mmCIF file with all atom_site columns, C-alpha atoms in Angstrom:
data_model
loop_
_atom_site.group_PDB
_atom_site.id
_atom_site.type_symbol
_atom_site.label_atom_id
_atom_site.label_alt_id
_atom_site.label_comp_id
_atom_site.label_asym_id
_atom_site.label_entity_id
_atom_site.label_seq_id
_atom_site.pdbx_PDB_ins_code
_atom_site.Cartn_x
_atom_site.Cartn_y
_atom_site.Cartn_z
_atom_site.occupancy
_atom_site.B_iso_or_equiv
_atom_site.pdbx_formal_charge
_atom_site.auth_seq_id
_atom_site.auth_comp_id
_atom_site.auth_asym_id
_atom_site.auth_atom_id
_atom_site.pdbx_PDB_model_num
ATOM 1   C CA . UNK A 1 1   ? 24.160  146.346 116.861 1.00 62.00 ? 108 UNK A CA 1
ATOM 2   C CA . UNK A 1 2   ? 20.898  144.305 115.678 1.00 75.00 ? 109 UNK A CA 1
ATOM 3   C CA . UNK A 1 3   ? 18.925  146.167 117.559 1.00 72.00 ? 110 UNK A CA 1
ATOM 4   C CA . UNK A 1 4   ? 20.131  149.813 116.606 1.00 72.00 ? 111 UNK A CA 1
ATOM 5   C CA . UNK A 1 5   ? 19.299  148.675 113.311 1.00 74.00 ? 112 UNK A CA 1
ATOM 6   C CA . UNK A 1 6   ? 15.900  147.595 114.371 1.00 68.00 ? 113 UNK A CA 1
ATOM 7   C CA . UNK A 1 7   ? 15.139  150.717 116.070 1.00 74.00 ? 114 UNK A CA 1
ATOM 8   C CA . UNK A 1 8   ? 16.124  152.786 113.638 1.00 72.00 ? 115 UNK A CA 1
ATOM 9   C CA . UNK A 1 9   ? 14.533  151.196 110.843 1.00 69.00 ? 116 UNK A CA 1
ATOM 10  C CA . UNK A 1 10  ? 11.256  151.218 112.478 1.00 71.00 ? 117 UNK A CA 1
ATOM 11  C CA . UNK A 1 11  ? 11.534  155.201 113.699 1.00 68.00 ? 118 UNK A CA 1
ATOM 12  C CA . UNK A 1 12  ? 11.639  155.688 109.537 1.00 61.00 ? 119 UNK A CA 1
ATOM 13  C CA . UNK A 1 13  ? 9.160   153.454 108.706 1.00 66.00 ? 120 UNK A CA 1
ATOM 14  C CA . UNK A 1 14  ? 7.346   155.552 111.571 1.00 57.00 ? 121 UNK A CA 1
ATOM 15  C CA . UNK A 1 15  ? 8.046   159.010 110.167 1.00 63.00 ? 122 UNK A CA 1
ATOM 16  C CA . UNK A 1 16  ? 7.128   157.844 106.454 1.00 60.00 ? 123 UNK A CA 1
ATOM 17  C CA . UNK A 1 17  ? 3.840   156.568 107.940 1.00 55.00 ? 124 UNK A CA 1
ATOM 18  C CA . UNK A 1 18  ? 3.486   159.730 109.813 1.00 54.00 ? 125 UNK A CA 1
ATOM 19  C CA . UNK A 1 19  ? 4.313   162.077 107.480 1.00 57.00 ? 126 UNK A CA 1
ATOM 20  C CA . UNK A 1 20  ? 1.328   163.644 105.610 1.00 56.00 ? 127 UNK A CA 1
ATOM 21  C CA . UNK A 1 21  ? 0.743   164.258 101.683 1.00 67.00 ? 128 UNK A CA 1
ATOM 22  C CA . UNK A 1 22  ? -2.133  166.735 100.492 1.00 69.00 ? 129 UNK A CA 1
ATOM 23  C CA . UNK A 1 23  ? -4.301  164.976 98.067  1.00 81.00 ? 130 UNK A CA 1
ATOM 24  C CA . UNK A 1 24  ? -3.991  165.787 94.434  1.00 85.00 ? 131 UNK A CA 1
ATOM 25  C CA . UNK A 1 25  ? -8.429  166.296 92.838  1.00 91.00 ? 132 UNK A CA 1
ATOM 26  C CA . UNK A 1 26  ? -9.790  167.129 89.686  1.00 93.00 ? 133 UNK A CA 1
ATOM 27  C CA . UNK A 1 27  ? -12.218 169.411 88.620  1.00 95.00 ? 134 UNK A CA 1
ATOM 28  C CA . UNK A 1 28  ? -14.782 168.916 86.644  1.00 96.00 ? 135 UNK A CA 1
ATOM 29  C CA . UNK A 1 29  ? -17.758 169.934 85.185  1.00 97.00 ? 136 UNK A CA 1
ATOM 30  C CA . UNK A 1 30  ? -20.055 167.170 84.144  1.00 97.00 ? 137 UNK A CA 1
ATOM 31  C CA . UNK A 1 31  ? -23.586 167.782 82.443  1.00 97.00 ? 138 UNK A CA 1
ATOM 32  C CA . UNK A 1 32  ? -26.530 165.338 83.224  1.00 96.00 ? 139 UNK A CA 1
ATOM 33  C CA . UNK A 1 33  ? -28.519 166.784 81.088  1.00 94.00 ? 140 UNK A CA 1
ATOM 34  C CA . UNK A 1 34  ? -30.303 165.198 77.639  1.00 94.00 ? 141 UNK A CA 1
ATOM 35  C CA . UNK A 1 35  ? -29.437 168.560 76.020  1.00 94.00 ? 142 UNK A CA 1
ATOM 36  C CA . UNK A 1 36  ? -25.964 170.248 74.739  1.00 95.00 ? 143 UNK A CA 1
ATOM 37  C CA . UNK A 1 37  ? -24.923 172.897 77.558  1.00 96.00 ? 144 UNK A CA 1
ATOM 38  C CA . UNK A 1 38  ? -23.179 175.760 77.115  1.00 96.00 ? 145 UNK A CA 1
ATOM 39  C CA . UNK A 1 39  ? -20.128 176.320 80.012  1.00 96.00 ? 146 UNK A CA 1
ATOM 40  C CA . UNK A 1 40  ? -18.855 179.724 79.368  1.00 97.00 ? 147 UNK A CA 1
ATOM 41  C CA . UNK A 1 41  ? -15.856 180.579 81.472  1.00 97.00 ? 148 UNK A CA 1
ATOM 42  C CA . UNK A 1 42  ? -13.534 183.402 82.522  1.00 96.00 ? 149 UNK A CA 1
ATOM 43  C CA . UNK A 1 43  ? -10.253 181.066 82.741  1.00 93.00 ? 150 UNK A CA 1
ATOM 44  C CA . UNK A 1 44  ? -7.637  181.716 85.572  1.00 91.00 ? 151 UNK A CA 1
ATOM 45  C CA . UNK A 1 45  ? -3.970  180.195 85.427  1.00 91.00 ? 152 UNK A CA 1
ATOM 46  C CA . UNK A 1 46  ? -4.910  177.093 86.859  1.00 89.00 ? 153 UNK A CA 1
ATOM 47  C CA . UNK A 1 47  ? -7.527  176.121 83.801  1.00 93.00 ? 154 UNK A CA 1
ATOM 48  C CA . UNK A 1 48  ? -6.754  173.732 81.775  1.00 93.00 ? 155 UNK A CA 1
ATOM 49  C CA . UNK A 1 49  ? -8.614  171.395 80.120  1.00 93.00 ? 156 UNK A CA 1
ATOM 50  C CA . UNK A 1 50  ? -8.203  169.050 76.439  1.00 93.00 ? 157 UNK A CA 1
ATOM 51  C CA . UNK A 1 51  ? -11.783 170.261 75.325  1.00 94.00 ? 158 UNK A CA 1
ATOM 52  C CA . UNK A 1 52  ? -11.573 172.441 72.889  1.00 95.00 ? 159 UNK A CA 1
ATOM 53  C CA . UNK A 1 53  ? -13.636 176.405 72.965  1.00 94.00 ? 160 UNK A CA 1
ATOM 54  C CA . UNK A 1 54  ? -15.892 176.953 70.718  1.00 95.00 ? 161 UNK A CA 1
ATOM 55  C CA . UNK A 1 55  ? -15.409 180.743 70.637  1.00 95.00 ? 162 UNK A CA 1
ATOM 56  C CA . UNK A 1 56  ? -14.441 183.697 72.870  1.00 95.00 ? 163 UNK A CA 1
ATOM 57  C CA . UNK A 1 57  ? -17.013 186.380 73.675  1.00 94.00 ? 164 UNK A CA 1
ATOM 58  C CA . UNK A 1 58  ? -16.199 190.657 73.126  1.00 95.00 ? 165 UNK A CA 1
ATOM 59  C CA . UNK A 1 59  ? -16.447 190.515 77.046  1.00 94.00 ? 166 UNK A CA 1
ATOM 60  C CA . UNK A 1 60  ? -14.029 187.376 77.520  1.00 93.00 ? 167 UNK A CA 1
ATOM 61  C CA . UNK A 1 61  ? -15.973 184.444 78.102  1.00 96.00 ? 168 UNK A CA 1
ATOM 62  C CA . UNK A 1 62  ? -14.486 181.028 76.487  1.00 97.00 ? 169 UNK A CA 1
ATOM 63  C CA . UNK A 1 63  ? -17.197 178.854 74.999  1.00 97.00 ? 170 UNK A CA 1
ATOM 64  C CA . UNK A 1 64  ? -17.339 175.467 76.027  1.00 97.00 ? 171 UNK A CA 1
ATOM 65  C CA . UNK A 1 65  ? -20.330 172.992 74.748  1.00 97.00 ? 172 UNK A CA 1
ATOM 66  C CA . UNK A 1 66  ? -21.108 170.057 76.694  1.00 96.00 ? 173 UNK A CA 1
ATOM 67  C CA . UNK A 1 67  ? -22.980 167.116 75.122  1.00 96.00 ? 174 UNK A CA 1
ATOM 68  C CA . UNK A 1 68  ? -25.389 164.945 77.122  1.00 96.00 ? 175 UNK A CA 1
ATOM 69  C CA . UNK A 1 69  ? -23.785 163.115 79.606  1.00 95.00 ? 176 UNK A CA 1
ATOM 70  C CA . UNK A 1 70  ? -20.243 164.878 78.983  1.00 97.00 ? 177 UNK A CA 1
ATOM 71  C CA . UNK A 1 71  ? -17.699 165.070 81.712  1.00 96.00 ? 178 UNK A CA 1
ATOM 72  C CA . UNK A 1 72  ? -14.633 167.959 80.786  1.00 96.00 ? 179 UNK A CA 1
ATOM 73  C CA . UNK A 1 73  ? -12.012 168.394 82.998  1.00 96.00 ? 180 UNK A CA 1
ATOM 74  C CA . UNK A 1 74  ? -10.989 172.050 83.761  1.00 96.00 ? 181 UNK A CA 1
ATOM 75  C CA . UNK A 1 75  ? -8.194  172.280 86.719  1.00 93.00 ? 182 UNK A CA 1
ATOM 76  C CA . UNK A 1 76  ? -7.028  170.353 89.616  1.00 92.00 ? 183 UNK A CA 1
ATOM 77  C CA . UNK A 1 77  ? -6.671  171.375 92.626  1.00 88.00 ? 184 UNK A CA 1
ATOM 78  C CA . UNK A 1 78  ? -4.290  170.239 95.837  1.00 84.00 ? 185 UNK A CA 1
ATOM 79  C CA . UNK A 1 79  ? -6.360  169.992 99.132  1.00 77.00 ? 186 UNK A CA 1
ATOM 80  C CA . UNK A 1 80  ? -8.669  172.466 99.865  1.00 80.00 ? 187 UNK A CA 1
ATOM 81  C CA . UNK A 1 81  ? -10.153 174.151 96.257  1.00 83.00 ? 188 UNK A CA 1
ATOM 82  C CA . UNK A 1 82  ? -10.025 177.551 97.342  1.00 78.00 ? 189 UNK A CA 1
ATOM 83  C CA . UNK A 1 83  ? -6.696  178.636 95.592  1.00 79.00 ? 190 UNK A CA 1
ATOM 84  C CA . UNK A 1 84  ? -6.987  176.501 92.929  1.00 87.00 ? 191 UNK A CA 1
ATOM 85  C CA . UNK A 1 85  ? -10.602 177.236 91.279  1.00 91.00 ? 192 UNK A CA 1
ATOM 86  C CA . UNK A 1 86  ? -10.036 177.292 87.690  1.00 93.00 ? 193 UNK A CA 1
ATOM 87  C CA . UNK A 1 87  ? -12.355 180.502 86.588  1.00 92.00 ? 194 UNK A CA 1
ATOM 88  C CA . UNK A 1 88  ? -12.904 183.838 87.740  1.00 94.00 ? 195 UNK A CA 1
ATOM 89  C CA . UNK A 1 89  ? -16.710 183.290 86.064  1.00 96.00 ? 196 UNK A CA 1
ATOM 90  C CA . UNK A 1 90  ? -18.496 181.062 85.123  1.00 97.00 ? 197 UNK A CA 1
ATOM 91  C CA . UNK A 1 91  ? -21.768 180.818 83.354  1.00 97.00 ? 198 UNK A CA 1
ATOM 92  C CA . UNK A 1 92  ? -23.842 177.610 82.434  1.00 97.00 ? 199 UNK A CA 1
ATOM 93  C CA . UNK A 1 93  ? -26.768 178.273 79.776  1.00 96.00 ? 200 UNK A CA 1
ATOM 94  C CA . UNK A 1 94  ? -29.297 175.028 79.342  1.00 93.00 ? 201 UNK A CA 1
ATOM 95  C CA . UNK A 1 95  ? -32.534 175.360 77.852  1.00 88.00 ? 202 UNK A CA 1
ATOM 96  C CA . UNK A 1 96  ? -32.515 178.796 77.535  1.00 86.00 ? 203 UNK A CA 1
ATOM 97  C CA . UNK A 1 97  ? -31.520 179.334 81.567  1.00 93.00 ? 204 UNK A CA 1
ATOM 98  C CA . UNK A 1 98  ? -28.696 180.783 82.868  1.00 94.00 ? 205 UNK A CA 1
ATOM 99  C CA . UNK A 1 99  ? -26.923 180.553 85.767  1.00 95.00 ? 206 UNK A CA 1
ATOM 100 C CA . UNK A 1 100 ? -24.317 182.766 86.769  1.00 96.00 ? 207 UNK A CA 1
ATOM 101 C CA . UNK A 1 101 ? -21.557 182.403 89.410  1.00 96.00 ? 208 UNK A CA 1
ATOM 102 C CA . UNK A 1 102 ? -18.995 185.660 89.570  1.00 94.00 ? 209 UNK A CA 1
ATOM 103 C CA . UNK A 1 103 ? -16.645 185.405 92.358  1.00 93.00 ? 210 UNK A CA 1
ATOM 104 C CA . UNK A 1 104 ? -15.199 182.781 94.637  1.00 90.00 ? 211 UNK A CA 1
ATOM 105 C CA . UNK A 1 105 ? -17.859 182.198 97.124  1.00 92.00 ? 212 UNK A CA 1
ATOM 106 C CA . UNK A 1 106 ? -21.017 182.064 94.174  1.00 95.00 ? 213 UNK A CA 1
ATOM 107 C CA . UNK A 1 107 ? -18.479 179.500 92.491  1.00 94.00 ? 214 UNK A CA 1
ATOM 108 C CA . UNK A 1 108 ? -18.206 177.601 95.574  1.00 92.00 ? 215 UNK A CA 1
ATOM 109 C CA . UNK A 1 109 ? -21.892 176.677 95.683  1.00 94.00 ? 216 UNK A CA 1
ATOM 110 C CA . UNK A 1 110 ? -21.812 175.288 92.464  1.00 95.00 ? 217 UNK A CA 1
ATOM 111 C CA . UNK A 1 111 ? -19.740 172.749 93.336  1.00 94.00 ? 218 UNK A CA 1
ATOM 112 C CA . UNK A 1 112 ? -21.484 169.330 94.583  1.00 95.00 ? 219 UNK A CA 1
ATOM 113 C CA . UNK A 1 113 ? -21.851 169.054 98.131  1.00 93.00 ? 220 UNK A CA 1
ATOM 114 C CA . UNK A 1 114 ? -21.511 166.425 100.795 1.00 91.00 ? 221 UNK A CA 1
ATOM 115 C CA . UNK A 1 115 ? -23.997 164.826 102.875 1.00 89.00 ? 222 UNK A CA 1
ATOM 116 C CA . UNK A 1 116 ? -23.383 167.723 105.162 1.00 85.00 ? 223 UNK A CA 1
ATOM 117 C CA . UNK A 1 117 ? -21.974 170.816 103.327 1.00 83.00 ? 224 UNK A CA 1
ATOM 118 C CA . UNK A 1 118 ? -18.410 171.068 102.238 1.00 85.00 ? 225 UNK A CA 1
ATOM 119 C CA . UNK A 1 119 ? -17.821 170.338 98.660  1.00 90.00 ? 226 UNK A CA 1
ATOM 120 C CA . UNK A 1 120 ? -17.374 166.691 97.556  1.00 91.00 ? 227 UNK A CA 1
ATOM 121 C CA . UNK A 1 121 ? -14.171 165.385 96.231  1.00 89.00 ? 228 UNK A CA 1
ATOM 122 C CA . UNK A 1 122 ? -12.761 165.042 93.693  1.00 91.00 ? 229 UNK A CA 1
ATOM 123 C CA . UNK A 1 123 ? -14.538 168.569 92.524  1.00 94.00 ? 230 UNK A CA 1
ATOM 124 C CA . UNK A 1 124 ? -17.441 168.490 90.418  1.00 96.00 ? 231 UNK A CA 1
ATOM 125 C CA . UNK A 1 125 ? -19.939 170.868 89.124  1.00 96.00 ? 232 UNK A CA 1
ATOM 126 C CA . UNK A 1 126 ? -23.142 169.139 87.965  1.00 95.00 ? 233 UNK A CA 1
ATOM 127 C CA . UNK A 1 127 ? -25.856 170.432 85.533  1.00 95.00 ? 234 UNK A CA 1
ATOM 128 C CA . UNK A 1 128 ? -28.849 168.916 85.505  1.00 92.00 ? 235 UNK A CA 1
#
């Protein structure tokens, strides 16, 4: 009896070991810059943030300013970031540049990278 208990105590401790999770990341956008940045966004579902916009432009775009060394938080996303990119567009205006991202892959290459491609986790998109 002792050891039916044994065995199957240890085939759950087993499957709970063995059974995956997907990891839960946040996404952020974090400027490294001395100056105020401008984020300008075209939000999907999956935005949300506790920053608040500064105004919405006659084309859509949510205003965001980011001070020096600000981090916001815009989304999460569950695994892979794929389906769970927080903006259909995105623009980031410093110092009088712009750069533009407007669809999935151009938003993807903002993100930071690893040592050898693939984007870093949690997700971040650094201006500097």
């Amino acid at each position: 009896m002792e050891k039916k208990i044994v065995i199957t105590l240890t085939f759950g401790f087993l499957t709970i070991l063995l059974t995956s999770c997907d990891p839960y990341y946040s996404i952020t956008v974090t400027n490294e810059t001395r100056d105020t940045t401008k984020i300008l966004v075209k939000e999907t579902i999956s935005f949300r943030t506790e920053k608040q916009k500064t105004e919405t432009t006659a084309d859509g775009f949510d205003i965001y300013q980011l001070a020096p060394n600000e981090q916001i938080k815009v989304g999460s996303a569950i695994a892979e970031i794929d389906n769970d990119i927080p903006f259909e567009e995105i623009k980031i205006i410093k110092n009088g540049d712009t750069i533009t991202a407007d669809n999935l892959e151009a938003i993807k290459k903002l993100f930071d990278k690893k040592t050898f491609g693939g984007p870093k986790t949690p997700y971040n998109i650094s201006i500097k």
